[in-house]
Coordinates of C-alpha atoms and ligand atoms in Angstrom, one line a residue:
X213 CA -35.5 -40.5 -14.5
X214 CA -37.6 -39.6 -12.1
X215 CA -37.8 -43.7 -10.9
X216 CA -33.5 -43.1 -10.0
X217 CA -34.2 -40.1 -8.6
X218 CA -36.6 -41.7 -5.6
X219 CA -34.4 -44.5 -4.8
X220 CA -31.9 -41.9 -4.4
X221 CA -33.8 -40.0 -2.1
X222 CA -35.7 -42.6 -0.7
X223 CA -38.9 -41.0 -1.7
X224 CA -41.7 -43.6 -1.4
X225 CA -43.3 -42.1 -5.4
X226 CA -42.9 -44.1 -8.2
X227 CA -43.4 -42.7 -12.0
X228 CA -45.8 -45.0 -14.0
X229 CA -46.5 -44.8 -18.0
X230 CA -50.2 -45.0 -19.3
X231 CA -51.4 -44.5 -22.6
X232 CA -54.5 -42.3 -23.2
X233 CA -56.4 -41.4 -25.7
X234 CA -57.8 -38.1 -26.0
X235 CA -61.7 -39.9 -25.1
X236 CA -59.6 -41.0 -22.4
X237 CA -58.9 -37.5 -20.8
X238 CA -61.1 -36.7 -18.6
X239 CA -61.8 -39.3 -16.7
X240 CA -57.5 -39.6 -16.7
X241 CA -57.5 -36.4 -14.7
X242 CA -60.8 -37.5 -12.3
X243 CA -58.5 -40.3 -11.7
X244 CA -55.4 -38.1 -10.1
X245 CA -57.4 -37.0 -7.3
X246 CA -59.8 -40.1 -7.4
X247 CA -56.0 -43.0 -6.7
X248 CA -54.8 -39.8 -4.7
X249 CA -51.3 -39.8 -7.3
X250 CA -49.1 -36.5 -6.5
X251 CA -49.2 -35.1 -9.7
X252 CA -48.1 -36.4 -13.6
X253 CA -47.0 -35.4 -17.1
X254 CA -48.7 -35.2 -19.8
X255 CA -47.2 -34.6 -23.5
X256 CA -48.9 -34.5 -27.7
X257 CA -51.8 -34.9 -27.7
X258 CA -52.9 -33.8 -24.2
X259 CA -51.0 -30.4 -23.1
X260 CA -53.8 -28.4 -24.4
X261 CA -56.8 -30.3 -24.4
X262 CA -56.3 -30.7 -20.7
X263 CA -56.7 -27.2 -19.5
X264 CA -60.8 -26.9 -19.0
X265 CA -59.7 -29.8 -16.9
X266 CA -57.7 -28.2 -14.0
X267 CA -58.7 -26.1 -11.4
X268 CA -55.9 -24.2 -11.7
X269 CA -52.7 -22.8 -13.6
X270 CA -49.1 -21.8 -12.8
X271 CA -48.9 -17.5 -14.5
X272 CA -45.9 -19.2 -16.8
X273 CA -48.9 -22.1 -18.1
X274 CA -51.7 -19.8 -18.4
X275 CA -49.1 -16.8 -20.8
X276 CA -47.9 -20.7 -23.2
X277 CA -51.0 -22.0 -22.9
X278 CA -50.4 -25.5 -22.1
X279 CA -49.9 -27.8 -19.4
X280 CA -46.1 -29.8 -19.3
X281 CA -46.8 -31.0 -15.3
X282 CA -50.0 -31.3 -13.4
X283 CA -49.3 -30.7 -8.9
X284 CA -52.4 -32.6 -6.7
X285 CA -52.7 -30.2 -4.1
X286 CA -55.6 -32.5 -1.5
X287 CA -57.2 -32.7 -4.9
X288 CA -57.3 -29.6 -6.2
X289 CA -55.1 -30.2 -10.1
X290 CA -52.8 -27.6 -10.7
X291 CA -51.7 -27.3 -14.1
X292 CA -47.9 -26.2 -15.0
X293 CA -45.6 -26.1 -18.1
X294 CA -41.6 -26.4 -16.7
X295 CA -40.4 -27.2 -20.5
X296 CA -39.3 -23.8 -21.5
X297 CA -37.5 -23.3 -17.8
X298 CA -35.7 -26.7 -18.6
X299 CA -34.1 -25.3 -21.9
X300 CA -33.3 -22.7 -20.3
X301 CA -31.3 -24.0 -17.2
X302 CA -30.4 -26.9 -19.8
X303 CA -28.3 -23.7 -22.0
X304 CA -26.8 -22.3 -19.0
X305 CA -25.3 -26.4 -18.0
X306 CA -24.1 -26.9 -20.8
X307 CA -22.5 -23.9 -22.5
X308 CA -23.2 -21.3 -19.3
X309 CA -24.8 -19.9 -21.5
X310 CA -27.5 -17.0 -20.6
X311 CA -30.4 -15.7 -22.8
X312 CA -30.6 -11.7 -21.5
X313 CA -29.3 -9.6 -24.6
X314 CA -28.9 -12.2 -26.9
X315 CA -30.4 -12.7 -30.6
X316 CA -32.7 -15.4 -30.8
X317 CA -34.0 -17.3 -33.9
X318 CA -36.1 -20.3 -33.4
X319 CA -37.3 -22.4 -36.0
X320 CA -41.2 -24.0 -34.8
X321 CA -44.1 -22.9 -34.1
X322 CA -46.0 -26.4 -31.9
X323 CA -45.9 -26.4 -28.2
X324 CA -42.4 -27.1 -27.4
X325 CA -41.1 -23.8 -29.6
X326 CA -44.6 -22.0 -27.3
X327 CA -42.9 -23.3 -24.6
X328 CA -39.6 -21.9 -25.3
X329 CA -40.7 -18.6 -26.8
X330 CA -42.2 -17.9 -24.0
X331 CA -39.1 -18.4 -21.5
X332 CA -36.7 -17.0 -23.8
X333 CA -39.0 -13.8 -23.8
X334 CA -38.4 -13.9 -20.3
X335 CA -35.2 -14.4 -19.9
X336 CA -35.3 -10.8 -21.1
X337 CA -33.6 -12.0 -24.9
X338 CA -32.7 -9.0 -27.1
X339 CA -34.8 -10.6 -30.3
X340 CA -36.4 -13.2 -31.2
X341 CA -36.4 -14.0 -35.1
X342 CA -39.7 -17.1 -35.3
X343 CA -39.6 -19.4 -38.8
X344 CA -42.3 -21.6 -39.4
X345 CA -43.2 -24.0 -42.1
X346 CA -46.3 -22.5 -41.6
X347 CA -46.1 -18.1 -41.0
X348 CA -49.5 -17.5 -40.1
X349 CA -48.8 -20.2 -36.5
X350 CA -45.4 -18.4 -36.5
X351 CA -47.5 -14.6 -36.2
X352 CA -50.5 -16.1 -33.6
X353 CA -46.9 -16.9 -31.3
X354 CA -44.7 -14.0 -32.0
X355 CA -48.3 -12.1 -31.1
X356 CA -49.2 -14.1 -27.9
X357 CA -45.7 -14.3 -26.0
X358 CA -45.0 -10.3 -27.6
X359 CA -45.9 -8.0 -25.0
X360 CA -45.4 -4.7 -25.5
X361 CA -42.1 -4.7 -26.8
X362 CA -41.2 -5.1 -30.9
X363 CA -38.7 -7.3 -30.0
X364 CA -40.0 -10.7 -32.0
X365 CA -39.7 -11.4 -35.9
X366 CA -41.5 -13.3 -37.8
X367 CA -39.9 -14.7 -41.3
X368 CA -39.8 -17.9 -43.4
X369 CA -38.2 -20.5 -42.5
X370 CA -35.6 -20.7 -45.5
X371 CA -32.0 -21.1 -46.6
X372 CA -32.5 -17.2 -47.6
X373 CA -34.2 -15.7 -44.7
X374 CA -32.1 -17.4 -42.0
X375 CA -28.9 -16.7 -43.6
X376 CA -29.5 -12.8 -43.6
X377 CA -30.5 -12.7 -40.0
X378 CA -27.4 -15.8 -39.2
X379 CA -24.6 -13.1 -38.6
X380 CA -26.6 -11.4 -35.8
X381 CA -28.4 -14.4 -33.8
X382 CA -26.3 -15.5 -30.6
X383 CA -28.4 -18.7 -30.7
X384 CA -30.3 -21.3 -33.5
X385 CA -33.1 -24.0 -31.8
X386 CA -34.4 -26.1 -33.8
X387 CA -38.1 -26.6 -31.9
X388 CA -39.5 -28.6 -35.3
X389 CA -40.2 -31.9 -35.4
X390 CA -37.7 -32.5 -38.5
X391 CA -34.6 -34.7 -37.7
X392 CA -37.3 -37.1 -35.4
X393 CA -37.3 -40.3 -38.6
X394 CA -34.6 -41.0 -40.2
X395 CA -34.5 -39.6 -43.1
X396 CA -36.0 -36.8 -42.5
X397 CA -34.8 -33.7 -44.7
X398 CA -32.4 -30.7 -43.8
X399 CA -34.5 -27.9 -43.1
X400 CA -31.3 -25.5 -43.7
X401 CA -28.6 -26.2 -45.5
X402 CA -25.0 -26.8 -44.1
X403 CA -23.5 -23.5 -44.7
X404 CA -26.8 -21.0 -43.2
X405 CA -26.8 -23.6 -40.4
X406 CA -22.9 -22.9 -39.8
X407 CA -22.7 -18.8 -39.6
X408 CA -24.9 -19.4 -36.4
X409 CA -22.2 -19.3 -33.7
X410 CA -24.9 -22.3 -30.8
X411 CA -27.0 -24.9 -32.2
X412 CA -29.7 -26.3 -30.4
X413 CA -31.7 -29.1 -31.3
X414 CA -34.8 -30.6 -29.1
X415 CA -35.1 -33.4 -30.5
X416 CA -32.8 -35.6 -28.8
X417 CA -33.8 -39.5 -29.8
X418 CA -31.9 -39.8 -32.5
X419 CA -29.2 -38.2 -29.7
X420 CA -26.9 -36.8 -33.5
X421 CA -29.5 -34.9 -35.9
X422 CA -28.5 -34.2 -39.1
X423 CA -29.1 -30.4 -38.3
X424 CA -26.7 -31.1 -35.4
X425 CA -24.6 -32.5 -37.7
X426 CA -23.9 -29.9 -39.7
X427 CA -23.4 -27.5 -37.6
X428 CA -20.6 -29.9 -35.9
X429 CA -19.2 -29.7 -38.6
X430 CA -19.0 -26.7 -39.4
X431 CA -17.2 -25.6 -35.8
X432 CA -20.3 -24.4 -34.3
X433 CA -21.3 -25.2 -30.1
X434 CA -24.2 -27.8 -30.8
X435 CA -26.8 -29.6 -27.6
X436 CA -29.5 -31.9 -28.3
X437 CA -32.8 -31.8 -26.2
X438 CA -31.7 -34.8 -23.7
X439 CA -30.5 -31.4 -21.0
X440 CA -33.8 -30.0 -21.8
X441 CA -35.4 -33.2 -20.9
X442 CA -33.7 -33.8 -18.0
X443 CA -34.4 -30.1 -16.2
X444 CA -37.8 -30.1 -17.1
X445 CA -38.2 -33.4 -15.3
X446 CA -35.6 -31.9 -12.7
X447 CA -38.2 -28.9 -11.8
X448 CA -41.6 -31.6 -12.0
X449 CA -40.2 -33.2 -9.6
X450 CA -39.4 -30.2 -7.3
X451 CA -43.1 -29.4 -8.2
X452 CA -44.5 -32.8 -6.7
X453 CA -42.2 -33.3 -4.0
X454 CA -40.8 -30.2 -2.4
X455 CA -37.6 -31.6 -2.7
X456 CA -34.1 -30.8 -4.4
X457 CA -33.7 -32.9 -7.6
X458 CA -30.6 -35.1 -7.6
X459 CA -30.1 -33.8 -10.9
X460 CA -26.9 -35.7 -11.5
X461 CA -28.9 -39.1 -10.8
X462 CA -32.0 -38.0 -13.2
X463 CA -28.8 -36.8 -15.8
X464 CA -27.2 -40.1 -15.9
X465 CA -30.5 -42.3 -15.7
X466 CA -31.5 -40.5 -18.8
X467 CA -28.2 -40.9 -20.9
X468 CA -28.0 -44.9 -20.1
X469 CA -31.8 -44.5 -21.5
X470 CA -31.8 -42.8 -24.3
X471 CA -28.5 -45.5 -25.8
X472 CA -30.2 -48.7 -24.5
X473 CA -33.1 -48.4 -27.4
Ligands
NAP261 N1 -35.8 -32.5 -25.3 C1 -37.4 -32.0 -24.8 O1 -37.2 -32.3 -23.9 C2 -38.6 -31.5 -25.3 C3 -40.0 -31.5 -25.1 C4 -40.5 -31.2 -26.1 C5 -40.5 -31.0 -26.9 N2 -39.5 -31.7 -27.8 C6 -39.3 -31.9 -28.8 O2 -39.9 -30.6 -29.9 C7 -40.3 -31.3 -31.2 C8 -41.4 -31.0 -31.7 O3 -42.1 -31.1 -30.6 P1 -43.7 -30.1 -30.8 O4 -44.6 -30.7 -29.1 O5 -44.3 -28.8 -30.5 O6 -44.5 -30.3 -32.0 P2 -45.9 -29.1 -32.7 O7 -46.9 -29.5 -31.3 O8 -46.5 -30.7 -33.5 O9 -45.4 -29.0 -33.9 C9 -44.6 -29.5 -34.5 C10 -43.1 -28.2 -34.8 O10 -42.4 -28.7 -36.5 C11 -42.7 -28.3 -38.0 N3 -43.3 -29.3 -38.8 C12 -43.2 -30.7 -39.1 N4 -43.3 -31.4 -39.2 C13 -42.4 -30.3 -40.1 C14 -41.9 -29.6 -42.2 N5 -41.8 -31.7 -42.2 N6 -40.9 -29.0 -42.1 C15 -40.9 -28.5 -41.9 N7 -41.9 -27.8 -40.2 C16 -42.0 -29.5 -39.7 C17 -44.5 -27.5 -37.4 O11 -44.7 -26.4 -38.3 P3 -45.9 -25.8 -38.5 O12 -46.6 -25.6 -38.1 O13 -45.7 -25.5 -40.0 O14 -46.9 -27.0 -39.2 C18 -44.5 -27.4 -35.9 O15 -43.8 -26.2 -35.8 C19 -39.8 -32.8 -31.1 O16 -39.0 -33.1 -32.1 C20 -40.3 -32.9 -29.8 O17 -39.6 -33.9 -29.6 C21 -38.5 -31.8 -27.0

């Protein structure tokens, strides 16, 4: 996706994958400075662990407590988090849906859910309902993002709880990892899923998760996580290069990759 974008804009950059162990993280961060890299993306398990090794954080990354993008400003490494804004842009692009004034139910309270919850609050949702297997983790997330308003509520990740709130909700977002593996159990029953007008799964591989299949069969509008992947990448691209990202090129490359494996 990034290399396709660099080629399209004739930029002298290359995007490379590096497998970094937790023990290797401090050395890898120093290598960004030593090798003069423009920046990096980070993924699990480094998104939170990298914080002490950076020179600064964007307000967004500080609020989320995790970094997915590092920008090298002449040796000063600044951490950003583009995941949540990436999802908002994908929702707007796919459905023309703004989150202002919406009631959203978010399943999950891990790293991706933190980024999405912070972005939804920033976008002005009316109410955010968080459902997670471990309720303590959901409560911690709710406390971290709630601010002064009382717009965040935590419920059990169960058919009963989700069934009760669905009628008032605009959108259901799955930010758990359930659906990644073939044979994963259903998070909630098809009847309950069908009560949400819009259903989004952050998972993009497989492109059609059991949740999305149930939602589509029930007539809901559905979206997988590929759009979020593209837009979070586009925001990173802009941070590294200062150039407007060629979204259509990035989307095509991501779609080709997703269907090729
Ligand atoms: N589209 C994109 O660009 C994008 C970006 C980032 C992440 N993602 C996707 O988002 C998902 C979550 O990633 P993450 O980084 O947030 O992972 P994470 O920090 O490990 O969080 C995992 C989440 O899944 C829940 N979970 C795991 N096993 C479960 C089970 N058996 N039953 C119910 N809930 C379960 C966890 O609940 P507990 O807290 O109770 O353990 C937690 O809420 C992944 O599928 C990832 O691929 C997509």
